[in-house]
Coordinates of C-alpha atoms in Angstrom, one line a residue:
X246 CA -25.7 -82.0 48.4
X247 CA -22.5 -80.2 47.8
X248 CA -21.9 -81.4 44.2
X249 CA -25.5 -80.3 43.8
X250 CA -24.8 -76.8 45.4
X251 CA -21.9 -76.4 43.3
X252 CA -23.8 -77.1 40.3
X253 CA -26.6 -74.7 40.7
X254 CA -24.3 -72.1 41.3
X255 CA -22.4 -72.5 38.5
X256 CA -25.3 -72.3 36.3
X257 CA -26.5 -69.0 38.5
X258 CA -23.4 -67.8 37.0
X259 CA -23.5 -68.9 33.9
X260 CA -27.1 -66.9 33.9
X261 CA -25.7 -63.9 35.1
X262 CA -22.8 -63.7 32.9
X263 CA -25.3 -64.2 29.8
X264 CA -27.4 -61.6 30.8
X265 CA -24.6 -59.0 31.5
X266 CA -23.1 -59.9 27.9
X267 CA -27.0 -59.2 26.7
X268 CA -27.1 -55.9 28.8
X269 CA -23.6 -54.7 27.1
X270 CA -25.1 -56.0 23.8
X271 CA -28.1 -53.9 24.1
X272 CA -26.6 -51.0 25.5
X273 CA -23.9 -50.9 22.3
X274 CA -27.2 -51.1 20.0
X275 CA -28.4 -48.2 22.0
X276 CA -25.1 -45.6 21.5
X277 CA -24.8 -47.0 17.7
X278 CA -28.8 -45.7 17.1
X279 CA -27.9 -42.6 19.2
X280 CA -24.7 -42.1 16.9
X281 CA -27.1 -42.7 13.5
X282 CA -29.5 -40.2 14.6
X283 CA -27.3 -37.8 15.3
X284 CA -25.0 -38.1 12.5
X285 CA -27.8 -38.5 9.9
X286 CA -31.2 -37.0 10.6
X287 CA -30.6 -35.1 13.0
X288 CA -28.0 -32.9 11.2
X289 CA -29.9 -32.9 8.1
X290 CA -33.1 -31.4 10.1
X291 CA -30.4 -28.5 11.5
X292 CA -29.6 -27.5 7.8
X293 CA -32.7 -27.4 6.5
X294 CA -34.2 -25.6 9.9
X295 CA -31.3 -23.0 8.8
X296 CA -32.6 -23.0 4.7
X297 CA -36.3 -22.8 6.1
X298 CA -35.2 -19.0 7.5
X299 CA -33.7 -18.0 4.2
X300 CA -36.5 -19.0 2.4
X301 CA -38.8 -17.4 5.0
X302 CA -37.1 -13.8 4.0
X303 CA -36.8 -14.3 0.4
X304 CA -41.1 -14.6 0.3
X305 CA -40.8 -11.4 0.6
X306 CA -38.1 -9.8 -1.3
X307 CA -37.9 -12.3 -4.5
X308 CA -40.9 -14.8 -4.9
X309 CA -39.1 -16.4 -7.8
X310 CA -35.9 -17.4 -5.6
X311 CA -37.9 -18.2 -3.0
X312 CA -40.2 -20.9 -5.2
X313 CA -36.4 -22.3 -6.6
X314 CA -35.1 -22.4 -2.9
X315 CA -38.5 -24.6 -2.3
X316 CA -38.1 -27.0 -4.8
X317 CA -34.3 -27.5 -4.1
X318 CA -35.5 -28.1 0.2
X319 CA -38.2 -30.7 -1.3
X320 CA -35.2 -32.6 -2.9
X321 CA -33.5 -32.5 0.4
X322 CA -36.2 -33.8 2.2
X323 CA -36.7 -36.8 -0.5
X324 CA -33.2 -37.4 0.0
X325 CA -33.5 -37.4 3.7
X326 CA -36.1 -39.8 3.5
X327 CA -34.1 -42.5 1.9
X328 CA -32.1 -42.3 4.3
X329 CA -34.4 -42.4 7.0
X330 CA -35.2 -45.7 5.7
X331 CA -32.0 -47.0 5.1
X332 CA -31.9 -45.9 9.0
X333 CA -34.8 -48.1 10.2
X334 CA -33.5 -51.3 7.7
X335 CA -30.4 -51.7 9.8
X336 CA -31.6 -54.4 11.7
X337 CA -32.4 -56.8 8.8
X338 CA -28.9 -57.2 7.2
X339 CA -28.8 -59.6 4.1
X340 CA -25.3 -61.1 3.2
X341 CA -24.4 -59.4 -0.2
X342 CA -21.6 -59.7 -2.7
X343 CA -18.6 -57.7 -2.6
X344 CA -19.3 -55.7 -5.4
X345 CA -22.7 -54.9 -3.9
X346 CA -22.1 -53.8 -1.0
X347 CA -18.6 -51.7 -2.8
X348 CA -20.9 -50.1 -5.1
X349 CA -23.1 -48.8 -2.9
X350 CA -20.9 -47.8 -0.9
X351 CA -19.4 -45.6 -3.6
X352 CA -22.7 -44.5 -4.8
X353 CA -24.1 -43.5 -1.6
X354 CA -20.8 -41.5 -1.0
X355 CA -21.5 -39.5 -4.1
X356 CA -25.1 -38.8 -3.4
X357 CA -23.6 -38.0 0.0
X358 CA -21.2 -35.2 -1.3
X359 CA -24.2 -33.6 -3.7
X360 CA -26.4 -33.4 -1.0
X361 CA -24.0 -31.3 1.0
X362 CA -23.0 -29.1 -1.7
X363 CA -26.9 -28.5 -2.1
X364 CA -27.6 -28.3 1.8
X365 CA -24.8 -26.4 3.0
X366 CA -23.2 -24.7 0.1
X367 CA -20.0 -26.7 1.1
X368 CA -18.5 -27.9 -2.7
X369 CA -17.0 -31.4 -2.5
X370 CA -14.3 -32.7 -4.2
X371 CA -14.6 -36.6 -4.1
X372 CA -11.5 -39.0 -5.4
X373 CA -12.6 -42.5 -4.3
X374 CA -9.8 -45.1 -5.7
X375 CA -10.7 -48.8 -6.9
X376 CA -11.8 -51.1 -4.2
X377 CA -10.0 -54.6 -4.6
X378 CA -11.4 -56.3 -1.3
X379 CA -15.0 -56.7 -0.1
X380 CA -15.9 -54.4 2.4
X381 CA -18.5 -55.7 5.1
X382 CA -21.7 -54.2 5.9
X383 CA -20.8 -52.2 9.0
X384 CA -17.5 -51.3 7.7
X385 CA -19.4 -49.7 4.6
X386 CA -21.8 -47.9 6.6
X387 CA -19.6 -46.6 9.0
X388 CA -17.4 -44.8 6.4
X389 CA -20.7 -43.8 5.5
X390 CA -21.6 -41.7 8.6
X391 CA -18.0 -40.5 9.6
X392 CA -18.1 -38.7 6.5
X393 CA -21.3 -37.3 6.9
X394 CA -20.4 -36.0 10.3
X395 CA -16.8 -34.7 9.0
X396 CA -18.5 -32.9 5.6
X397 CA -21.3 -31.1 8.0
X398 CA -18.6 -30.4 10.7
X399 CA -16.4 -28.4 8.5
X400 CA -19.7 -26.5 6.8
X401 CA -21.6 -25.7 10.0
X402 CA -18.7 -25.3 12.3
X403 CA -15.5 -24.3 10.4
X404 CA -17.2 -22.4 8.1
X405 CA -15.2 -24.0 5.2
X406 CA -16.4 -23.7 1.2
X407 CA -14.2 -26.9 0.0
X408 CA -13.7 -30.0 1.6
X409 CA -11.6 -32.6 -0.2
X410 CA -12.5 -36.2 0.5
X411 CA -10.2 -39.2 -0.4
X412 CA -10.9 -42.7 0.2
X413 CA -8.2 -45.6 -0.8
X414 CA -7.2 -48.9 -0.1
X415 CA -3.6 -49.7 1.3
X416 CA -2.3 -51.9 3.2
X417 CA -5.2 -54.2 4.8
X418 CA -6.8 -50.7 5.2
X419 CA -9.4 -48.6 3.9
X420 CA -8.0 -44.7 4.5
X421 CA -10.4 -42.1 4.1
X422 CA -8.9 -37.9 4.4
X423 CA -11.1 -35.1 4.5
X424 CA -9.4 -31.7 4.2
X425 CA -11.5 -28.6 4.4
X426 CA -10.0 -24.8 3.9
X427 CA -12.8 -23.6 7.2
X428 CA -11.5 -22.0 10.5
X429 CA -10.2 -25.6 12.0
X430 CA -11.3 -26.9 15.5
X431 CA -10.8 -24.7 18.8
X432 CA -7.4 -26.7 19.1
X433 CA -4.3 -26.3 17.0
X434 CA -1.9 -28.9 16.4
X435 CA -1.6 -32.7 15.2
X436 CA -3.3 -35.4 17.3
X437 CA -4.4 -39.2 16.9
X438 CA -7.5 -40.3 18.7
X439 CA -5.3 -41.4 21.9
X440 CA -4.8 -37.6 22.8
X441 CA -7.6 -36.6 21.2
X442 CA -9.8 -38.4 24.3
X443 CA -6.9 -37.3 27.3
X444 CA -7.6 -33.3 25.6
X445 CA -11.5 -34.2 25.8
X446 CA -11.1 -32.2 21.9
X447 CA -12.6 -33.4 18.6
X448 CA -16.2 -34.6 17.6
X449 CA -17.2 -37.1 20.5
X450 CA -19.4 -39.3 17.8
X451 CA -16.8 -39.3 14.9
X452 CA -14.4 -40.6 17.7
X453 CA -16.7 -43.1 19.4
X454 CA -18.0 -44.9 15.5
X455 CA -13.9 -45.1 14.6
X456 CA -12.9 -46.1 18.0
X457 CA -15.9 -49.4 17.3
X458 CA -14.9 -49.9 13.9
X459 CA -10.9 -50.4 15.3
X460 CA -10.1 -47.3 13.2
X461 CA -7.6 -45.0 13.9
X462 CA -7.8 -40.8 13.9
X463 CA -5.4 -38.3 13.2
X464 CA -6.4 -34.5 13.3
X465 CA -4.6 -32.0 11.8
X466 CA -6.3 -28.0 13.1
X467 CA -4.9 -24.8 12.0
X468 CA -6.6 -21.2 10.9
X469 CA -6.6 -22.3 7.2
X470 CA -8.7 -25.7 8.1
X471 CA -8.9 -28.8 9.1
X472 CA -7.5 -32.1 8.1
X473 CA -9.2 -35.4 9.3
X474 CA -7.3 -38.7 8.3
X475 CA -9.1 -42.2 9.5
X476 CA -7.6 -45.3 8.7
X477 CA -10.0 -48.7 9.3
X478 CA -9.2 -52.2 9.4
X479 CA -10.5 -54.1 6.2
X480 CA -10.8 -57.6 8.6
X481 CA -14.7 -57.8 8.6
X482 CA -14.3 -59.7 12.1
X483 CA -13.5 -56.2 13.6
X484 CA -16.6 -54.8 12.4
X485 CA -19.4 -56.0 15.4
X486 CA -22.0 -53.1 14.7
X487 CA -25.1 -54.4 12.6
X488 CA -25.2 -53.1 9.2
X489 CA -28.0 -52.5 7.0
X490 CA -29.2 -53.7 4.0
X491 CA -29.8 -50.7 2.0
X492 CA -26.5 -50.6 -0.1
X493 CA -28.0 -52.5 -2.8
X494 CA -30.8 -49.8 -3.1
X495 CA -29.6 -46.8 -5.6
X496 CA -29.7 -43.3 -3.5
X497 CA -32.2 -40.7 -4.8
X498 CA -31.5 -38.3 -7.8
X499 CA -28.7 -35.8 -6.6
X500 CA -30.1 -32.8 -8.4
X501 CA -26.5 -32.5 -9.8
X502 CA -23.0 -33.7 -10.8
X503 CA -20.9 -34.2 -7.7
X504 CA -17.1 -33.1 -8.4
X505 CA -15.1 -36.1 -8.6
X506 CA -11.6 -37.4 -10.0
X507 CA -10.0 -40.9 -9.8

């Protein structure tokens, strides 16, 4: 009877430490969908909200802007749509090549920085450098989203008119810098991601998707802008998130030329 006893509660907690690990599981699904929406659609919906009042006043004073400012907000949402899809494909990865899952990368960066430039008037400067290693999935599509939030941080909140995004390959690492000339953040000063979280400062989500990549985060504020510098491990066993499958899928038309050098 004991050996019995000891059995069956052994496998009760067996049971119970598989469903916690499930719970934790789910729950990290859950933030990573709440840090998509919020980095993608939702911020796209904010700037076109903001373009859907400009074009609401030029109806009335100049009909002719107003039908170009239309046609450029149809683009957007086309855009947006793609990657509202690319969104709901997450959970179906398919293994892909390295130079699949690089290319997209890169190409979805530069419809990335066109977008912006067409959304928020912010003009982006993109230097991406030759990628030597295979990046995985959620790797890729986490670069992905911390620019997003960083580009439509320094347009809608630093108030900035140039951001300059780098993104290289040293050292086991994939480094990406984004340097704006906005107002900065409310702090001033030089800061990794350690006293970011004790100062409670910085944007929560672009902390949160570096901090589950294994990333690192320096912020440099000041009045003439802000300088973000992330650095992410290259080991894909790092990467835990789900990634999707929509790097293999060519982004939309841009509308235009994206600045780029390298």
């Amino acid at each position: 009877g004991g050996i019995v006893a000891r059995q069956v509660i052994a496998d009760l907690n067996q049971s119970y430490l598989q469903q916690r690990l499930q719970q934790a599981a789910v729950a990290e699904e859950r933030a990573r969908f709440a840090r998509d929406l919020h980095d993608g659609v939702l911020q796209s919906l904010t700037g076109l909200a903001l373009q859907l009042k400009t074009l609401e006043r030029l109806i009335a004073t100049d009909p002719k802007a107003a039908r170009a400012r239309l046609a450029d907000l149809q683009a957007l949402l086309a855009a947006e749509q793609a990657d509202l899809r690319f969104f709901v494909r997450q959970m179906k990865p398919i293994p892909l090549s390295r130079t699949e899952v690089n290319a997209g990368l890169l190409a979805h960066l530069r419809e990335l920085a066109a977008r912006t430039e067409r959304q928020w008037g912010l003009r982006v400067e993109l230097t991406a450098g030759p990628l030597t290693r295979q990046l995985s999935e959620p790797l890729a599509h986490g670069v992905y989203r911390i620019l997003q939030e960083a580009l439509t941080n320094a347009a809608r909140h630093g108030g900035a008119t140039v951001a300059r995004v780098e993104l290289a390959e040293r050292d086991d690492r994939l480094h990406l810098t984004v340097a704006d000339d906005g107002r900065g953040f409310p702090f001033r000063g030089r800061y990794d991601l350690a006293a970011l979280g004790l100062m409670h400062q910085g944007p929560a989500s672009l902390k949160e998707r570096v901090a589950s990549l294994g990333g690192d985060l320096t912020i440099d504020s000041s009045e003439s802008g802000a300088r973000l510098e992330v650095s992410l491990p290259l080991r894909p066993a790092l990467h835990v998130v789900a990634a999707a499958d929509a790097w293999t899928t060519p982004p939309p038309p841009a509308g235009q030329d994206v600045p780029q050098t390298g």
